[in-house]
Coordinates of C-alpha atoms and ligand atoms in Angstrom, one line a residue:
X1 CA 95.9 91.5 79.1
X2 CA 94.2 92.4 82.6
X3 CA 93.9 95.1 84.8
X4 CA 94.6 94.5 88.1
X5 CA 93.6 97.2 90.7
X6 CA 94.4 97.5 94.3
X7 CA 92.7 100.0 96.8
X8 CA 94.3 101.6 100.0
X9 CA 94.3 98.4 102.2
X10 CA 95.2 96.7 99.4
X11 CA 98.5 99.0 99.4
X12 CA 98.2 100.4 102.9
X13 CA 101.7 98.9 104.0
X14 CA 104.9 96.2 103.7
X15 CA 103.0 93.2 104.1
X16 CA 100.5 94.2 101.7
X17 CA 102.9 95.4 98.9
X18 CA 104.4 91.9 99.4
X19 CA 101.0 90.1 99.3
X20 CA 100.2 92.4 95.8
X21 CA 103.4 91.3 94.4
X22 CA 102.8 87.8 95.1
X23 CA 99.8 88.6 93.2
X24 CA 100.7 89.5 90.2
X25 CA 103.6 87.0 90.2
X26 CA 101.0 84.5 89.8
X27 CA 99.4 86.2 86.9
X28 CA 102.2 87.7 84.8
X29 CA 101.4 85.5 81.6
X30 CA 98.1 87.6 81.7
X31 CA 100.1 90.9 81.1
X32 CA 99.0 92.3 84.1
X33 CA 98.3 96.3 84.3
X34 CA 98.8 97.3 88.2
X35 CA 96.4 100.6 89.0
X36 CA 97.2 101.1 92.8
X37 CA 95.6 103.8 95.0
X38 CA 97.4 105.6 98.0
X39 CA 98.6 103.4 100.9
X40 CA 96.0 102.9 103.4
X41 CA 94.3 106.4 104.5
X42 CA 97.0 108.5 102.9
X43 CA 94.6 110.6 100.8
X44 CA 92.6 111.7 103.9
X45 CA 95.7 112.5 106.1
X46 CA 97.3 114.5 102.8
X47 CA 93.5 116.3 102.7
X48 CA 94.1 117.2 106.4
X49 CA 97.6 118.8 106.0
X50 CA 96.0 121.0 103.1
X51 CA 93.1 122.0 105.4
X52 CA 95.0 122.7 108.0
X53 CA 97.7 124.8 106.9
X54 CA 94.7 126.9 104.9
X55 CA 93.7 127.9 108.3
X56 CA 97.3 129.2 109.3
X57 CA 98.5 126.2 111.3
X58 CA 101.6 125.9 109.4
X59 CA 103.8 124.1 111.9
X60 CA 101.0 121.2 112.6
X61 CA 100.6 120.7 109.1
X62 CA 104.0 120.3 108.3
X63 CA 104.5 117.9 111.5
X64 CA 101.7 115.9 109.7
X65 CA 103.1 115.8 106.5
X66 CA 106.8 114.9 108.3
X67 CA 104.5 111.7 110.2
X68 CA 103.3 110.3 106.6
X69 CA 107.0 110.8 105.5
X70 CA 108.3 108.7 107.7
X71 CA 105.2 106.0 107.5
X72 CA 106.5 105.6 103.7
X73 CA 110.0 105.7 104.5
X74 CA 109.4 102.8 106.9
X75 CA 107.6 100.8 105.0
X76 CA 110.1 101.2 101.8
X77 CA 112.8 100.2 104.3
X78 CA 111.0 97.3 105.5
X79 CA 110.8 96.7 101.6
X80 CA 114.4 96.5 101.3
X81 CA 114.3 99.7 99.2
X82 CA 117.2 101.7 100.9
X83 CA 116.6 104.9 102.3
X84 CA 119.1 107.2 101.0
X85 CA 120.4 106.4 97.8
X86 CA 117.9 104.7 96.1
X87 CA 115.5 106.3 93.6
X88 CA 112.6 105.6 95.3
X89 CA 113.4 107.8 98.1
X90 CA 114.8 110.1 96.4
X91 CA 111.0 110.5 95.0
X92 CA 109.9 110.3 98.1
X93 CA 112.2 113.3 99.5
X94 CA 111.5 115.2 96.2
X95 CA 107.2 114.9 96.8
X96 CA 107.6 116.0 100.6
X97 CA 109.5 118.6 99.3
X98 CA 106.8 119.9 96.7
X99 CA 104.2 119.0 99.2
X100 CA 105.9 121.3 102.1
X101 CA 106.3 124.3 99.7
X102 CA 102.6 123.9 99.2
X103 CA 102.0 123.7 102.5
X104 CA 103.6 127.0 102.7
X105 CA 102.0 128.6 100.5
X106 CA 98.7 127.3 101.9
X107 CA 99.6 128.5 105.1
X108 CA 100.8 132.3 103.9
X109 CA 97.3 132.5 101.5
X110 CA 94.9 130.8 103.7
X111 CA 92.8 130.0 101.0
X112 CA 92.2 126.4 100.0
X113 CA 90.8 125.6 96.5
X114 CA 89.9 122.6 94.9
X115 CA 92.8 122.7 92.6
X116 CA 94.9 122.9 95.4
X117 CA 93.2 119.7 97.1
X118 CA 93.7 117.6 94.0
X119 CA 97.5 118.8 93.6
X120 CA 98.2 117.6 97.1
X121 CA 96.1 114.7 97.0
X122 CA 97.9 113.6 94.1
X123 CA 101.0 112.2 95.8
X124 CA 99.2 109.9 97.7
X125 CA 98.7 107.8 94.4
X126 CA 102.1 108.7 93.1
X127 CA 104.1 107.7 96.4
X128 CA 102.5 104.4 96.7
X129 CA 103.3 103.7 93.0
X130 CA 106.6 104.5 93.2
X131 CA 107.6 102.1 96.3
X132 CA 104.8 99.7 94.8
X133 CA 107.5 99.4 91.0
X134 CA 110.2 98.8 93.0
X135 CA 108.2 96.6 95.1
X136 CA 107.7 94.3 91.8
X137 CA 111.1 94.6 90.5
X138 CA 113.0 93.5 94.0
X139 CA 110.3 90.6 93.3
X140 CA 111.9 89.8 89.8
X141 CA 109.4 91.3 87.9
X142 CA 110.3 94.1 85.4
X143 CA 107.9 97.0 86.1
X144 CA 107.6 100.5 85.1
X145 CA 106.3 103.4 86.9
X146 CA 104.0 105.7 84.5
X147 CA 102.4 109.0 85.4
X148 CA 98.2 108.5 84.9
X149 CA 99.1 112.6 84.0
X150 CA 100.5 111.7 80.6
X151 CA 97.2 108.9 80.0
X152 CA 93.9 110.4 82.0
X153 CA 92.7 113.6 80.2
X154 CA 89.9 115.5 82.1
X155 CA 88.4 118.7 82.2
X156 CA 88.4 121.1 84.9
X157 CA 86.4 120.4 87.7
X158 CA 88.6 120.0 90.4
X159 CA 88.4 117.1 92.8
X160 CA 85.9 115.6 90.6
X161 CA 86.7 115.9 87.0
X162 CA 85.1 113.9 83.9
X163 CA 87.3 112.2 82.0
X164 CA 87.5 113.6 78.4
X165 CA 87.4 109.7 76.7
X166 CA 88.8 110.7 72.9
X167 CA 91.9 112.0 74.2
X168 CA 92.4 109.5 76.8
X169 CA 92.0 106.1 74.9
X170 CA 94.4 107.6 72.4
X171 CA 96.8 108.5 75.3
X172 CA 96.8 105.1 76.6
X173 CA 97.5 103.5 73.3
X174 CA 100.4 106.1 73.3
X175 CA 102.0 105.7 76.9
X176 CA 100.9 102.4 78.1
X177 CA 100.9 99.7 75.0
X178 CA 104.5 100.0 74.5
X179 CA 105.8 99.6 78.0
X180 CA 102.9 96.4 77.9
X181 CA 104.7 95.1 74.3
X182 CA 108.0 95.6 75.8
X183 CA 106.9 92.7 78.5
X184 CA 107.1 95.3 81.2
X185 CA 104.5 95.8 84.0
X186 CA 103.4 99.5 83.8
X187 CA 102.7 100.9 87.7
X188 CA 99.9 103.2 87.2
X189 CA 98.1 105.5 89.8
X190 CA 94.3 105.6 89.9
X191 CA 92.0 108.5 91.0
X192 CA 94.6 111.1 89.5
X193 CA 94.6 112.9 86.2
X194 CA 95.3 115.9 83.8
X195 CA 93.6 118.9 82.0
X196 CA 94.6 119.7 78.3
X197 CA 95.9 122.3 80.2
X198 CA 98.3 120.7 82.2
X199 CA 96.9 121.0 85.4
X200 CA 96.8 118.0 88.3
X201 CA 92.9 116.6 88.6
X202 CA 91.2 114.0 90.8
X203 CA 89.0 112.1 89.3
X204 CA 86.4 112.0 92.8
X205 CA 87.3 109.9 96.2
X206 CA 87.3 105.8 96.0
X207 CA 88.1 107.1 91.8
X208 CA 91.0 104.4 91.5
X209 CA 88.7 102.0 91.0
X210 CA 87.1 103.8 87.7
X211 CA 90.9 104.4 86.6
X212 CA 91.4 101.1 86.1
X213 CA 87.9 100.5 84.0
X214 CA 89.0 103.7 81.6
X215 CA 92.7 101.8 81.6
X216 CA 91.0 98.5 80.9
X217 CA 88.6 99.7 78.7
X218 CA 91.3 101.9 76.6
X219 CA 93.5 98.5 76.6
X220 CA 90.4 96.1 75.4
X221 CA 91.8 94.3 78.5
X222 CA 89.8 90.7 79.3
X223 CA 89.4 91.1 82.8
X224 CA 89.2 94.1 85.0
X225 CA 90.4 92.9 88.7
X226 CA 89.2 95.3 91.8
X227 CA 91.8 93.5 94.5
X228 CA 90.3 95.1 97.9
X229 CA 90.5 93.5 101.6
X230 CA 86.6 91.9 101.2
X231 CA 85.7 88.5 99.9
X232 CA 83.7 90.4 97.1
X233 CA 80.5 92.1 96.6
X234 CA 78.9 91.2 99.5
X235 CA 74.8 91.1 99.9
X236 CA 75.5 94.2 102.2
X237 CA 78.5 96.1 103.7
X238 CA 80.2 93.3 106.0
X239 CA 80.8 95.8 108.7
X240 CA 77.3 96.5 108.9
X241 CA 75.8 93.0 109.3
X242 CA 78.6 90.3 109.8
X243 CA 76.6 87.9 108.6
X244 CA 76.5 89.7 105.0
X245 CA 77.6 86.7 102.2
X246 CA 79.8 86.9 99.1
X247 CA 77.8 87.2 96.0
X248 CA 79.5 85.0 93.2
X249 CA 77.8 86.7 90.4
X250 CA 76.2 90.2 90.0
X251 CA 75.2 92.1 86.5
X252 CA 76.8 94.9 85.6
X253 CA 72.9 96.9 86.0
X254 CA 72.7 95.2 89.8
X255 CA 76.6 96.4 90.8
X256 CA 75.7 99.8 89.4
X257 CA 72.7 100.3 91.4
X258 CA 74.4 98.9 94.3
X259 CA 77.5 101.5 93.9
X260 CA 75.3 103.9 93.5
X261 CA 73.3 103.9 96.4
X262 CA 76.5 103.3 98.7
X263 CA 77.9 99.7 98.1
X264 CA 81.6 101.6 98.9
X265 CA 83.4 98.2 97.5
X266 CA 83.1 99.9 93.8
X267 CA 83.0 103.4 92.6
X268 CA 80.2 103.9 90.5
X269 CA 81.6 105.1 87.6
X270 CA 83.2 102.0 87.2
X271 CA 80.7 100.1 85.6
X272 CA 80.7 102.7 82.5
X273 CA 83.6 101.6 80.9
X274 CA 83.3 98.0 81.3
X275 CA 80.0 97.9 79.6
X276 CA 80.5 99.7 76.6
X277 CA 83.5 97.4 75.9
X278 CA 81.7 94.5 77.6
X279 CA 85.2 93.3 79.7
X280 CA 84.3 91.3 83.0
X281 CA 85.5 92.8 86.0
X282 CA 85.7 90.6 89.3
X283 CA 86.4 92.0 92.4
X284 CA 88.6 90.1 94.6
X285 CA 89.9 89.7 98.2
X286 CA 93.8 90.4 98.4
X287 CA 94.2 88.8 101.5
X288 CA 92.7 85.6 100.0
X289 CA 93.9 85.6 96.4
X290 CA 92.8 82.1 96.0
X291 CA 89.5 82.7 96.4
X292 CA 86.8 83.4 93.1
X293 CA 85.3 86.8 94.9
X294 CA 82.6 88.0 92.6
X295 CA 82.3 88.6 89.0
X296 CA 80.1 90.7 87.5
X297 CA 78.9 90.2 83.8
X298 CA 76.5 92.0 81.3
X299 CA 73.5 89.6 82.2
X300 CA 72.0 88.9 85.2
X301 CA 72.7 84.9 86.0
X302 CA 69.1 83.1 87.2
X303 CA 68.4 83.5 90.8
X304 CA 66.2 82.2 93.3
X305 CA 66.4 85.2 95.5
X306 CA 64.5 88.0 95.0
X307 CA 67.3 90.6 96.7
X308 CA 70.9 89.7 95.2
X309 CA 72.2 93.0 97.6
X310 CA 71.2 95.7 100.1
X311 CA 73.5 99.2 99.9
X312 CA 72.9 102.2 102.1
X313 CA 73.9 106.0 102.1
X314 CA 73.7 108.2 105.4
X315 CA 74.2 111.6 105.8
X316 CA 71.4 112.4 103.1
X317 CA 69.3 115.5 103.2
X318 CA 65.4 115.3 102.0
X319 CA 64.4 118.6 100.4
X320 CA 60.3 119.0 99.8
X321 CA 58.5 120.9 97.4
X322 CA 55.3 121.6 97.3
X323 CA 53.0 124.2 95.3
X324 CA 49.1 124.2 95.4
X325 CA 50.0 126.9 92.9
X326 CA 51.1 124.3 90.4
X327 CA 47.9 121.8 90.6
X328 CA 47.7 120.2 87.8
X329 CA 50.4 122.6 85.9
X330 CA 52.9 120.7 83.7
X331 CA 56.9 122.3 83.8
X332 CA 56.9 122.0 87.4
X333 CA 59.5 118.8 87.6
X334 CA 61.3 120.5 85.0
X335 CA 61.6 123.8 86.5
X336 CA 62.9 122.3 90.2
X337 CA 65.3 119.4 88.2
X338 CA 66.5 122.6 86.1
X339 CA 67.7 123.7 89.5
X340 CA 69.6 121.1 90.6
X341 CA 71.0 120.7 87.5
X342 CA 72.1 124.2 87.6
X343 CA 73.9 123.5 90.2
X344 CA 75.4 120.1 89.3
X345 CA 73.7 118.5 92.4
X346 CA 72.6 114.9 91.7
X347 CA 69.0 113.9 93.0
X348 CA 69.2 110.4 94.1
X349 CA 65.5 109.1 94.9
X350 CA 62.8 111.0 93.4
X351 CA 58.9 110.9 95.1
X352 CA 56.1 112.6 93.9
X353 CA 52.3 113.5 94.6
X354 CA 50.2 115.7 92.8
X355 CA 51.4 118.8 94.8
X356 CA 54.6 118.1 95.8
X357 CA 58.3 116.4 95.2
X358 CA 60.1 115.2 97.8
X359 CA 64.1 114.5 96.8
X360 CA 67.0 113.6 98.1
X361 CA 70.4 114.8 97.7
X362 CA 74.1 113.7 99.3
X363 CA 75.6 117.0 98.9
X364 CA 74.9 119.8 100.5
X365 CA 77.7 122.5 99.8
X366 CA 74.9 124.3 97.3
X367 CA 71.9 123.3 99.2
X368 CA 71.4 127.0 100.2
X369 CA 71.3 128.5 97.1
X370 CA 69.5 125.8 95.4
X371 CA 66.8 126.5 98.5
X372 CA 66.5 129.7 97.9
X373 CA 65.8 129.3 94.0
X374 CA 63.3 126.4 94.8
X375 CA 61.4 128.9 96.6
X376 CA 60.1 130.6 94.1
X377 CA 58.9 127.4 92.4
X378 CA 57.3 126.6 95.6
X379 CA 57.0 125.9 99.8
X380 CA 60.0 124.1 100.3
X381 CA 61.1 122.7 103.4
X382 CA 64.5 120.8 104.2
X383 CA 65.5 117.8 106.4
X384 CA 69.0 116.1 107.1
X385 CA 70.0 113.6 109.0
X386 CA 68.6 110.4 106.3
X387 CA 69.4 107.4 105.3
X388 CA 68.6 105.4 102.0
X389 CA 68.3 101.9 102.3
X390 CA 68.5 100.5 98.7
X391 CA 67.6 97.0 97.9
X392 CA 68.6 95.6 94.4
X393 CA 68.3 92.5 92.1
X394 CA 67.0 91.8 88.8
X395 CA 64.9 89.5 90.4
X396 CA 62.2 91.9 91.8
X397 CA 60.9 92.3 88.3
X398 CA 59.7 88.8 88.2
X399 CA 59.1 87.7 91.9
X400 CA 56.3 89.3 93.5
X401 CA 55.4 89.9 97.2
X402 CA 59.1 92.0 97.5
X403 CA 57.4 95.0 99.0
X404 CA 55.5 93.2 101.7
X405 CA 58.6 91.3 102.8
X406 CA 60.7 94.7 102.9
X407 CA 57.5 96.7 105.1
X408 CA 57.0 93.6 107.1
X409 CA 61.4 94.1 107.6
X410 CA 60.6 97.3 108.4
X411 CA 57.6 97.7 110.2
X412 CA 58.5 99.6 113.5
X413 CA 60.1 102.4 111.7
X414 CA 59.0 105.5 109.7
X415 CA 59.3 105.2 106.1
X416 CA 60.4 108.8 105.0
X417 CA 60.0 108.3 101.1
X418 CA 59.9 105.0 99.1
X419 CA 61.1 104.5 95.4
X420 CA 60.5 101.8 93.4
X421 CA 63.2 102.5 90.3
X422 CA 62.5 102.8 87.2
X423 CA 64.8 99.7 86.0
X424 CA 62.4 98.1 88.2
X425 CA 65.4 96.3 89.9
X426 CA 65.6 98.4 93.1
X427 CA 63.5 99.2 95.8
X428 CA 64.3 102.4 98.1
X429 CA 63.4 103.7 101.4
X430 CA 64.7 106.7 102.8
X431 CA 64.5 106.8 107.0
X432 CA 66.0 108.2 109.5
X433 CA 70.3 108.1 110.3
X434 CA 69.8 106.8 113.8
X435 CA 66.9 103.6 112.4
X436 CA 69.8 102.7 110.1
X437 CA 71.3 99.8 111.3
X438 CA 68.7 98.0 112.4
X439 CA 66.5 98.6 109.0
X440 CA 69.6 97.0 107.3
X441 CA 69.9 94.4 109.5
X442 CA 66.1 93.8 109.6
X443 CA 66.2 93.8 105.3
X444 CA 68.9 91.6 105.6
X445 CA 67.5 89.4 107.5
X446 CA 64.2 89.2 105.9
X447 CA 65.6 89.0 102.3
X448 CA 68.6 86.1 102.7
X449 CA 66.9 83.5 105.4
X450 CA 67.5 81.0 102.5
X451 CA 70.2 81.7 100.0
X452 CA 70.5 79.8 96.1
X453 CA 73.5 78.1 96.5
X454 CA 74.5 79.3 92.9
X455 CA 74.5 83.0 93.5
X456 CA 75.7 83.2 97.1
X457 CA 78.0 81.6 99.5
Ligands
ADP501 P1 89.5 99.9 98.5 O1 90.4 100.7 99.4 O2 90.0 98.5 98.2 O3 89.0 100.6 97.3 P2 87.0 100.5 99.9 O4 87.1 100.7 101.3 O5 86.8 101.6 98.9 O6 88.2 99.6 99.4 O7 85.8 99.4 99.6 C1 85.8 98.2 100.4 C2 84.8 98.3 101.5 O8 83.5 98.5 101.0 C3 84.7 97.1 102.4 O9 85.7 97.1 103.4 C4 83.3 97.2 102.9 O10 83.2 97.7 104.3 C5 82.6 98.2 102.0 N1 81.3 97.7 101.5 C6 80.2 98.4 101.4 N2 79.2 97.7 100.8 C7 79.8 96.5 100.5 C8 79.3 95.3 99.8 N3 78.0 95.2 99.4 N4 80.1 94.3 99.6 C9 81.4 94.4 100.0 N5 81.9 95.5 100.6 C10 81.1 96.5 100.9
LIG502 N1 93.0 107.4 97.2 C1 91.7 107.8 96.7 C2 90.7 108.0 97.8 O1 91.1 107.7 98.9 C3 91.2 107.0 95.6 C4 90.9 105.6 95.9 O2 91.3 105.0 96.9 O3 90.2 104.9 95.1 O4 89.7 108.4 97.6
MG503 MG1 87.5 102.1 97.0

């Protein structure tokens, strides 16, 4: 059985649902589980309506909401899945008429709260589902549209919830194994899921991804397929530096860092579930289904390159702390991680000196109050505006002279903070937003001149 997951391009229209079918036409022996995200940019546009009726503009969000109507309508009727009669638009009509009443009552309370925001971003996942089983089933294949509700338990926190793993495994091996030993093709919608109590959760944006390593994982699947619209995991963002090659193989520790520290192609969490049960998971290129795309395994294969991948993040902010107070004092790392922890911020890259600790963090919504507490620990001072350039592969444990390539890459610009990780497979810089580009492209550059055959193409 394998787990076959499709993102937003993957999804995003007629031609594409065709393509996926075509898909997993060709691998039906394989018992294929579909986990589809929302067509194209649907989540964003539903997140807009939400925002914008909150702020009172009821009859602009409802003309928004009547505009992504009519984009799945089209593209169901350029499915050959009839407009008025069938089921799947009667879904449709039934969602745009839950989605308007909240709209409505957005617009009347002009408050919007995070359990709101997953509640409406929700039918993003469940449209595209609904025209994707029908999709299948006009392509002879006998599907069944699930609800991820009944099979992804989380807790509470809205628009990123953890997933509660006892209750879910068991709620797969309720809901999905007997639609997959009934030969049927279960539709199931990432990023979305449910509280013990019932309530609509998201499981935190580009989440379809990990949906389909908790369904894979929960299944014992053999192979967990991310179908996106790149060749693979690339050695850095292809819209970045157009030279950027497909990586045929990657460990599970490389693809985490790389996800981690921005590689967009896979959600971080991802990686979690595939290890402990140890299932491959390729990620493939649904435009080219023919093609191998990358796999990604417990062990790092041998490789003559040093760098295997370069990921970046922007938008960071660097917060500084420094106390001459604390010389020497031992509880003063605790007392600022304490903090952040408080406030369920992650720190991404850590530096520190004797006196002070420079972090860096990619949210900012508590950055205020976490300020504020930080200053009693010390002098703290705050800068935005960052990038973190991240370059990973298990190779820089054993190949030495990295550093001096990457500063020689990097040499006209200033080096904010540098990190060398403690799996001692990644080496981080954090510069500035605007240098971005052109450190990439520089890294890049400096790090795949000459490429092993083996590991790249
Ligand atoms: P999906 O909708 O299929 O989940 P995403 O947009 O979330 O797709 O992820 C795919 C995108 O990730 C690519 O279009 C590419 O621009 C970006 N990306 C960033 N880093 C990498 C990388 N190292 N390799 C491949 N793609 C990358
Ligand atoms: N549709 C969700 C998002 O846009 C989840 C995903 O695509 O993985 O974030
Ligand atoms: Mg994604």
């Amino acid at each position: 059985m394998i787990v076959c997951k499709f993102g937003g391009t993957s999804v995003q229209d007629a031609e594409a649902m065709t393509r996926l079918a075509q898909i997993i036409h060709a691998r039906i022996k394989q018992q294929p589980v579909v986990v589809a995200s929302a067509m194209g940019k649907t989540t964003n546009q539903l997140l807009e309506v939400a925002q914008t009726a909150a702020k009172g503009k009821r009859q602009e969000a409802l003309d928004l909401l009547t505009k992504i109507k009519e984009k799945h309508l089209k593209e169901a009727q350029k499915l050959g899945i009839a407009v008025t009669e069938d089921w799947v638009a009667e879904a449709i009509s039934a969602y745009f008429k839950e989605m308007r009443d909240l709209v409505k009552g957005l617009a009347a309370l002009r408050e919007l709260t995070p359990r709101v925001m997953d509640a409406m971003a929700s039918y993003g996942e469940r449209l595209s589902t609904a025209i994707l089983t029908q999709v299948l089933e006009n392509n002879g294949m006998p599907a069944q549209l699930m609800d991820a509700r009944q099979c992804i338990v989380t807790d509470d926190n809205f628009t990123r919830a953890g997933i509660l793993f006892d209750l879910t495994d068991a709620a797969v091996a309720e809901h999905l194994k007997p639609v997959i030993k009934a030969g049927k093709i279960p539709v199931f919608q990432g990023f979305i899921g449910r509280t013990t109590g019932g309530s609509t959760t998201t499981i935190g944006r580009g989440g379809s991804d990990y949906s389909a390593a908790i369904v894979g994982a929960a299944l014992d699947a053999d192979d967990i397929q991310i179908w996106t619209d790149v060749d693979g995991i690339m050695t850095t963002d292809p819209r970045m530096v157009k030279e950027a090659r497909r990586i045929k193989s990657i460990s599970f520790n490389e693809a985490a860092e790389l996800a981690y520290f921005g590689a967009k192609v896979l959600h971080p969490a991802t990686i979690i579930p595939a290890v402990r049960k140890k299932i491959p998971v390729h990620v493939l290129n649904s435009y080219k289904p023919d093609q191998e795309g990358t796999i990604i395994t417990d062990e790092a294969p041998p490789c003559e390159n040093p760098v295997k991948a370069i990921a970046f993040k922007s938008g960071i902010t660097v917060v500084n702390v420094a106390s001459t107070r604390m010389l020497m004092a031992y509880g003063f790392l605790n007392k600022i991680f304490e903090i952040f922890a408080h406030y369920k911020v992650p720190v991404d890259v850590v530096a520190t000196s004797e006196v002070s600790v420079s972090l860096t963090v990619d949210e900012t919504s508590e950055l205020w109050d976490i300020v504020t507490e930080l200053k009693k620990v010390g002098e703290v001072n705050v800068e935005g505006s960052k990038s973190i350039v991240c370059c990973v592969g298990d190779n820089l444990k054993n190949i030495p002279g990295v550093p001096h390539i990457a500063f020689s890459a990097l040499q006209d610009l200033k080096i904010q903070m540098i990190s060398q990780g403690a799996s001692a497979i990644n080496i981080t810089f954090v510069i500035d937003d605007e240098r971005l580009p052109e450190a990439v492209r520089g890294l890049h550059d400096a790090f795949f001149k000459k490429v092993d055959p083996l590991i790249f193409e």
